[in-house]
mmCIF file of C-alpha atoms and ligand atoms in Angstrom:
data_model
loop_
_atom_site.group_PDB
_atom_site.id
_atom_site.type_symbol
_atom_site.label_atom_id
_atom_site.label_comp_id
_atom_site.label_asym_id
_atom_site.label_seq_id
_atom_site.Cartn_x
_atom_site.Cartn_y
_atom_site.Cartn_z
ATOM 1 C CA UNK A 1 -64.722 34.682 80.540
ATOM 2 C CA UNK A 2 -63.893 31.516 80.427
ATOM 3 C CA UNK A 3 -62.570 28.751 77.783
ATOM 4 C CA UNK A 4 -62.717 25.324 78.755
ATOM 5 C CA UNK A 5 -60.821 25.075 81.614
ATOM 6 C CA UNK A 6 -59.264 28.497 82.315
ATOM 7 C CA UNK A 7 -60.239 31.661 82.649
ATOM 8 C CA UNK A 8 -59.341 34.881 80.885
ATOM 9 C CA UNK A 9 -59.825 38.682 80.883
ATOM 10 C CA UNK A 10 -60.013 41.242 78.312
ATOM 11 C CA UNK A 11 -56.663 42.279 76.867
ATOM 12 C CA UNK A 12 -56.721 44.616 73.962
ATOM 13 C CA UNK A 13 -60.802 45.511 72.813
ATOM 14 C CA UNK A 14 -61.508 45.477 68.812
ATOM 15 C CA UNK A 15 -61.876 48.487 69.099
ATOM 16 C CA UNK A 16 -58.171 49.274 69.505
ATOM 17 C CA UNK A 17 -56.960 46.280 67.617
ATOM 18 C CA UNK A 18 -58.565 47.815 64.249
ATOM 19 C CA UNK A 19 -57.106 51.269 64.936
ATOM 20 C CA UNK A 20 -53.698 49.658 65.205
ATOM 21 C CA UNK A 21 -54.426 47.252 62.237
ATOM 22 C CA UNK A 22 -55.232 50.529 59.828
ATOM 23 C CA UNK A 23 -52.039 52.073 61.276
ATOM 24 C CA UNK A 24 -49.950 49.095 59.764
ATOM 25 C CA UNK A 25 -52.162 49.180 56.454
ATOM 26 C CA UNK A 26 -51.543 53.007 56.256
ATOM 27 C CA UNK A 27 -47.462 52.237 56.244
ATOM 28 C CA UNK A 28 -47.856 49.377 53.985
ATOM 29 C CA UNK A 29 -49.864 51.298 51.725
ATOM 30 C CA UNK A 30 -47.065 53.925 51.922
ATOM 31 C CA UNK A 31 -43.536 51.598 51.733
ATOM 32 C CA UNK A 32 -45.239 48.569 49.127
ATOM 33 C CA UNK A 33 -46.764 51.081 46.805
ATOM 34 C CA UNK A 34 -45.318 50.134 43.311
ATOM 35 C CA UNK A 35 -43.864 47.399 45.099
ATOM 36 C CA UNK A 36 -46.870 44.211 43.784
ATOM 37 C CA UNK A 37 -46.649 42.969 47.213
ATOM 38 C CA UNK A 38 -48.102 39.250 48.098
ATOM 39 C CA UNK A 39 -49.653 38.604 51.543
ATOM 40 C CA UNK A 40 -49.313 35.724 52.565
ATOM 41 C CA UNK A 41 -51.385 34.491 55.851
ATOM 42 C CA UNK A 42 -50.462 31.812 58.086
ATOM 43 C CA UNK A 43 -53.413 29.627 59.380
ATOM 44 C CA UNK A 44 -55.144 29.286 61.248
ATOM 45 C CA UNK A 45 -54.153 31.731 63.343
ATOM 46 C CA UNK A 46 -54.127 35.203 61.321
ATOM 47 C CA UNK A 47 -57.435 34.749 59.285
ATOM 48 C CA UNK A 48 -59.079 37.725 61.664
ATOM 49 C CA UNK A 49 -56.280 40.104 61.401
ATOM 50 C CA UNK A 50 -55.364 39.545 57.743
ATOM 51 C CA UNK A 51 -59.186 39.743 56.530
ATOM 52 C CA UNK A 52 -59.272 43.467 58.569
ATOM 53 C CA UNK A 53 -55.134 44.211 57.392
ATOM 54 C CA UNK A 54 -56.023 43.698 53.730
ATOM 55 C CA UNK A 55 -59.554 45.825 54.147
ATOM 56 C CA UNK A 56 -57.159 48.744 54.592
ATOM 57 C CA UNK A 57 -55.050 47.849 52.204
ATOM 58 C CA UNK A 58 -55.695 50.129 49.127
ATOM 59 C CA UNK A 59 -52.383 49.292 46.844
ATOM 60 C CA UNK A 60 -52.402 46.655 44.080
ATOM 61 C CA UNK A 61 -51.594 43.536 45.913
ATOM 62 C CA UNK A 62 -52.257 39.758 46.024
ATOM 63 C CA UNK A 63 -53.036 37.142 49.608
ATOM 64 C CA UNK A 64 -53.078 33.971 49.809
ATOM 65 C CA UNK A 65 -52.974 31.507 52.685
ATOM 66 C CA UNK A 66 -50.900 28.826 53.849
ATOM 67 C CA UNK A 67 -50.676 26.045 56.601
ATOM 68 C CA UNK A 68 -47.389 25.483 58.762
ATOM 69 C CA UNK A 69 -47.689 21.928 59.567
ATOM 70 C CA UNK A 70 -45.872 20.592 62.603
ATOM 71 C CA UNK A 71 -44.601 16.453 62.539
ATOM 72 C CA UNK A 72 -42.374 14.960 64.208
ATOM 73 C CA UNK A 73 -39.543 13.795 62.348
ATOM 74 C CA UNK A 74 -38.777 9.893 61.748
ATOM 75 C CA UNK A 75 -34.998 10.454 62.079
ATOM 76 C CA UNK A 76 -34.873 13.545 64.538
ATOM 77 C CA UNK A 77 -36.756 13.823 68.237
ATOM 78 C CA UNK A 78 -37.300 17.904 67.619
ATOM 79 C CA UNK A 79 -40.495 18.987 65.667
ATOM 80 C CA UNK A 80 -39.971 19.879 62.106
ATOM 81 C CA UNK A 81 -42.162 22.280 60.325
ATOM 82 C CA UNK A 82 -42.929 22.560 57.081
ATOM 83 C CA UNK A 83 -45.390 24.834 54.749
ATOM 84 C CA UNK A 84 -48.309 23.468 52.897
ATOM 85 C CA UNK A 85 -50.642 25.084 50.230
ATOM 86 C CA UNK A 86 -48.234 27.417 48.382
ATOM 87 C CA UNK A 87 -49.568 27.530 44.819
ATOM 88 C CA UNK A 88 -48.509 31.020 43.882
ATOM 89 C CA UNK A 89 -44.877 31.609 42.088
ATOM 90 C CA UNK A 90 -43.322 33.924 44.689
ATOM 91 C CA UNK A 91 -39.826 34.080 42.434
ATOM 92 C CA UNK A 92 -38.848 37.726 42.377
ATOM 93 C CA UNK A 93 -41.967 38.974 44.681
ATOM 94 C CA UNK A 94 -42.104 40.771 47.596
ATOM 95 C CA UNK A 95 -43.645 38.713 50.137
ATOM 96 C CA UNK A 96 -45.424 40.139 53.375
ATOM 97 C CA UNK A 97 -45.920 37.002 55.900
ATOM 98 C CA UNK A 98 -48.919 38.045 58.149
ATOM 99 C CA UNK A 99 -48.712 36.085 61.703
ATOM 100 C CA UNK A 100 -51.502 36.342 64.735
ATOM 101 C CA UNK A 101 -48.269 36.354 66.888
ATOM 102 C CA UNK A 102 -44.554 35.520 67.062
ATOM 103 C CA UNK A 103 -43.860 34.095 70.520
ATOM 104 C CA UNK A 104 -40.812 31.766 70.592
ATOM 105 C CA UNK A 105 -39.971 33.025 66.753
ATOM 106 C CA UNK A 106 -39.409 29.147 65.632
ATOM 107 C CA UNK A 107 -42.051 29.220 63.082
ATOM 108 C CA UNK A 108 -41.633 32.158 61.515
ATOM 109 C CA UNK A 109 -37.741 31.336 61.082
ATOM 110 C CA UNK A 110 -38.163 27.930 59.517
ATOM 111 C CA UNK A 111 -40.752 29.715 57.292
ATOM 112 C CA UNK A 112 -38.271 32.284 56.136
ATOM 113 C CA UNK A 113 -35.761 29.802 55.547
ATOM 114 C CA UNK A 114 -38.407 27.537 53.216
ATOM 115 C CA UNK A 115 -39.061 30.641 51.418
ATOM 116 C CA UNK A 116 -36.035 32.105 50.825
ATOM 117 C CA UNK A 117 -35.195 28.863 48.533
ATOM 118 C CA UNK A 118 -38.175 29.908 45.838
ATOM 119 C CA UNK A 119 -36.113 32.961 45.321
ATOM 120 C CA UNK A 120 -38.463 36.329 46.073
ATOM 121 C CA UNK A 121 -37.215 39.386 45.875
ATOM 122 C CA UNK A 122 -38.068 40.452 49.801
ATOM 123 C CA UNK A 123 -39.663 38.579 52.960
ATOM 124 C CA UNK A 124 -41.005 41.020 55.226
ATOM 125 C CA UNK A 125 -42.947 39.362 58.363
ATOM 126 C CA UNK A 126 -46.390 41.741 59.625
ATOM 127 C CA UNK A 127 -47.109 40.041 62.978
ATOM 128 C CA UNK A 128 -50.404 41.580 65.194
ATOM 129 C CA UNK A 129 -48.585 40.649 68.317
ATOM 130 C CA UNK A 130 -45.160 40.025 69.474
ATOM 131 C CA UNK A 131 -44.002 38.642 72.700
ATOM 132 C CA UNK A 132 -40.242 40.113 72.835
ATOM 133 C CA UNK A 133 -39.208 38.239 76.264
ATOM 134 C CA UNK A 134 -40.066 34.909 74.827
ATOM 135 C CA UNK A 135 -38.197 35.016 71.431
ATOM 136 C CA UNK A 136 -35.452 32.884 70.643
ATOM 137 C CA UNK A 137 -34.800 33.142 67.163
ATOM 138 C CA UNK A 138 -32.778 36.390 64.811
ATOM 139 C CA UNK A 139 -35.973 38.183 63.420
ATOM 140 C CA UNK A 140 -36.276 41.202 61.947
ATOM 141 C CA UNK A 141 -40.197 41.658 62.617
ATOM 142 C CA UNK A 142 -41.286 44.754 60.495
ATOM 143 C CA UNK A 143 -44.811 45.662 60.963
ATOM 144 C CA UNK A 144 -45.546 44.936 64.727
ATOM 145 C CA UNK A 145 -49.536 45.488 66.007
ATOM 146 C CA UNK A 146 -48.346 45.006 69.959
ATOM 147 C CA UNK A 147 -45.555 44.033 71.913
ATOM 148 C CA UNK A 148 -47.353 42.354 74.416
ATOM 149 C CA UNK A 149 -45.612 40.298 77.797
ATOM 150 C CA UNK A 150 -45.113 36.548 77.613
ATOM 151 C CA UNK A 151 -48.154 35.492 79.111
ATOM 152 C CA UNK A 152 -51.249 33.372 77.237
ATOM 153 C CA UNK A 153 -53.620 35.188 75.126
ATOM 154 C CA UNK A 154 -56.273 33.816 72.425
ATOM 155 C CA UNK A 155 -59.130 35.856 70.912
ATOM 156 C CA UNK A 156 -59.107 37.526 67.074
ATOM 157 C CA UNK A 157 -57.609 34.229 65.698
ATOM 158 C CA UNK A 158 -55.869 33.026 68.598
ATOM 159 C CA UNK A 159 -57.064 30.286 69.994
ATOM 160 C CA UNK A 160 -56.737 28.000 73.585
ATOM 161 C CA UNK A 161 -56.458 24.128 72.676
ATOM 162 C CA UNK A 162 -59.086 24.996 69.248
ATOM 163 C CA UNK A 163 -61.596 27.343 70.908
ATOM 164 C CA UNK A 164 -61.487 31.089 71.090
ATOM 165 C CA UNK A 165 -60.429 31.972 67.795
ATOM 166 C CA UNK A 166 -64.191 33.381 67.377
ATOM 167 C CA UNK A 167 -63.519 36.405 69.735
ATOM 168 C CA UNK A 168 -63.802 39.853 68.547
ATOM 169 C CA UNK A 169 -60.919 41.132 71.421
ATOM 170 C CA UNK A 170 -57.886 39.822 72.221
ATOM 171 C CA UNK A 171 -57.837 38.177 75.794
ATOM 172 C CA UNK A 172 -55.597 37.328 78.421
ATOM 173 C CA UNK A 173 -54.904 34.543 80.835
ATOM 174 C CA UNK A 174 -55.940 35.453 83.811
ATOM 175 C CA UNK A 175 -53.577 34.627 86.819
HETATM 176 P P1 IMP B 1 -43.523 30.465 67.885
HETATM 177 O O1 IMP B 1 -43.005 29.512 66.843
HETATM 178 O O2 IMP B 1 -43.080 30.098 69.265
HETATM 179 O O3 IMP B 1 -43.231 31.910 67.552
HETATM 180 O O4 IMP B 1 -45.064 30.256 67.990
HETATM 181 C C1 IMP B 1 -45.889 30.697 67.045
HETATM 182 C C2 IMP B 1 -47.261 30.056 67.135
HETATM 183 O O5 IMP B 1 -47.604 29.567 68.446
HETATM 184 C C3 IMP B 1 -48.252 31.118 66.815
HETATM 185 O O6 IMP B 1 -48.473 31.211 65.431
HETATM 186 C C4 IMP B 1 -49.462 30.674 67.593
HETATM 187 O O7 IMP B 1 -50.214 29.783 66.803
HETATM 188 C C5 IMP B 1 -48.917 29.944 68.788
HETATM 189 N N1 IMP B 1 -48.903 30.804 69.996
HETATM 190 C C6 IMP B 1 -47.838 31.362 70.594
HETATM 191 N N2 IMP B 1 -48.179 32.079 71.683
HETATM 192 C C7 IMP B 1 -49.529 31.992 71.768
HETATM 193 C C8 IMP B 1 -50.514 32.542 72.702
HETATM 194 O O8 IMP B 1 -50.214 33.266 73.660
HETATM 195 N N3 IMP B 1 -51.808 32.224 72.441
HETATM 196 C C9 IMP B 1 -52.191 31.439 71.391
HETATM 197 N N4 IMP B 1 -51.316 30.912 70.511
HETATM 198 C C10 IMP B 1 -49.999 31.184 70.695
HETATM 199 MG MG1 MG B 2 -50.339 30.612 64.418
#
């Protein structure tokens, strides 16, 4: 298969991504229940994955979505990123970040560290795929769909350079 300019093979079919996905609903139906939890999904990448997360979600709960945008700082040369779209009050909540993937782990740490400053009562992160050779930050990922090696995929959300985020599976660079 092929998007623009490279080509890529099947990784992990729908089929087996939606198993997994219930599996993580099933234990955060199980450890949030009581607990008022609020989703929160990072775009673009996790619309797929939290739309079929929160379809097995069966616990009073709340999701909402926000934007991580990436600029580069006047006074700095590293990118700085910052979250846009929060509307919600998350003082005293307990916040479930849903990611397509946590590769480097950069994001997802500035993230935590903007959140933590509106006071909630718990950040746990629910990330579909994890890349464990290519992280660089301290993380405590909780809900994990697949540790997968650190090579490119897109598919279910993910996307090459804009396209690909249409797939149904998850794919993988082919070498
Ligand atoms: P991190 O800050 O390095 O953890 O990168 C996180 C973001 O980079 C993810 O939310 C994705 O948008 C993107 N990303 C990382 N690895 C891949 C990949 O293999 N395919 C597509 N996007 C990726
Ligand atoms: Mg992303």
């Amino acid at each position: 298969m092929n998007v623009k300019d490279k080509e890529f093979e099947v990784y992990i079919s729908e089929a087996k991504i939606l198993e997994r996905t219930r599996e993580i609903a099933t234990k955060i139906n199980e450890e949030f229940k009581d607990q008022d939890p609020l989703f929160i999904g990072i775009l673009n990448g996790s619309f797929m994955f939290a739309a079929d997360l929160m379809k097995a979600v069966d616990i009073p709960s709340e999701i909402t979505f926000i934007k991580v945008s990436s600029y580069q700082a006047t006074q700095s040369t590293g990118k700085v990123k910052e979250l846009v779209g929060l509307q919600q009050n998350i003082f005293n909540r307990n916040i479930i970040l849903i990611e397509d993937i946590v590769d480097t782990g950069r994001t997802m740490e500035h993230l935590i560290t903007d959140f933590k400053e509106l006071g909630p009562k718990s950040i746990s992160i629910c990330s579909l795929l994890y890349k464990p050779e290519a992280l660089k930050a301290d993380l405590d990922i909780r809900y994990v769909g697949f540790e997968i090696p650190n090579r490119f995929v897109l598919g279910y959300g993910l996307d090459y350079d804009g396209y690909g985020r249409n797939l149904r599976d998850i794919y993988q660079l082919k070498e």
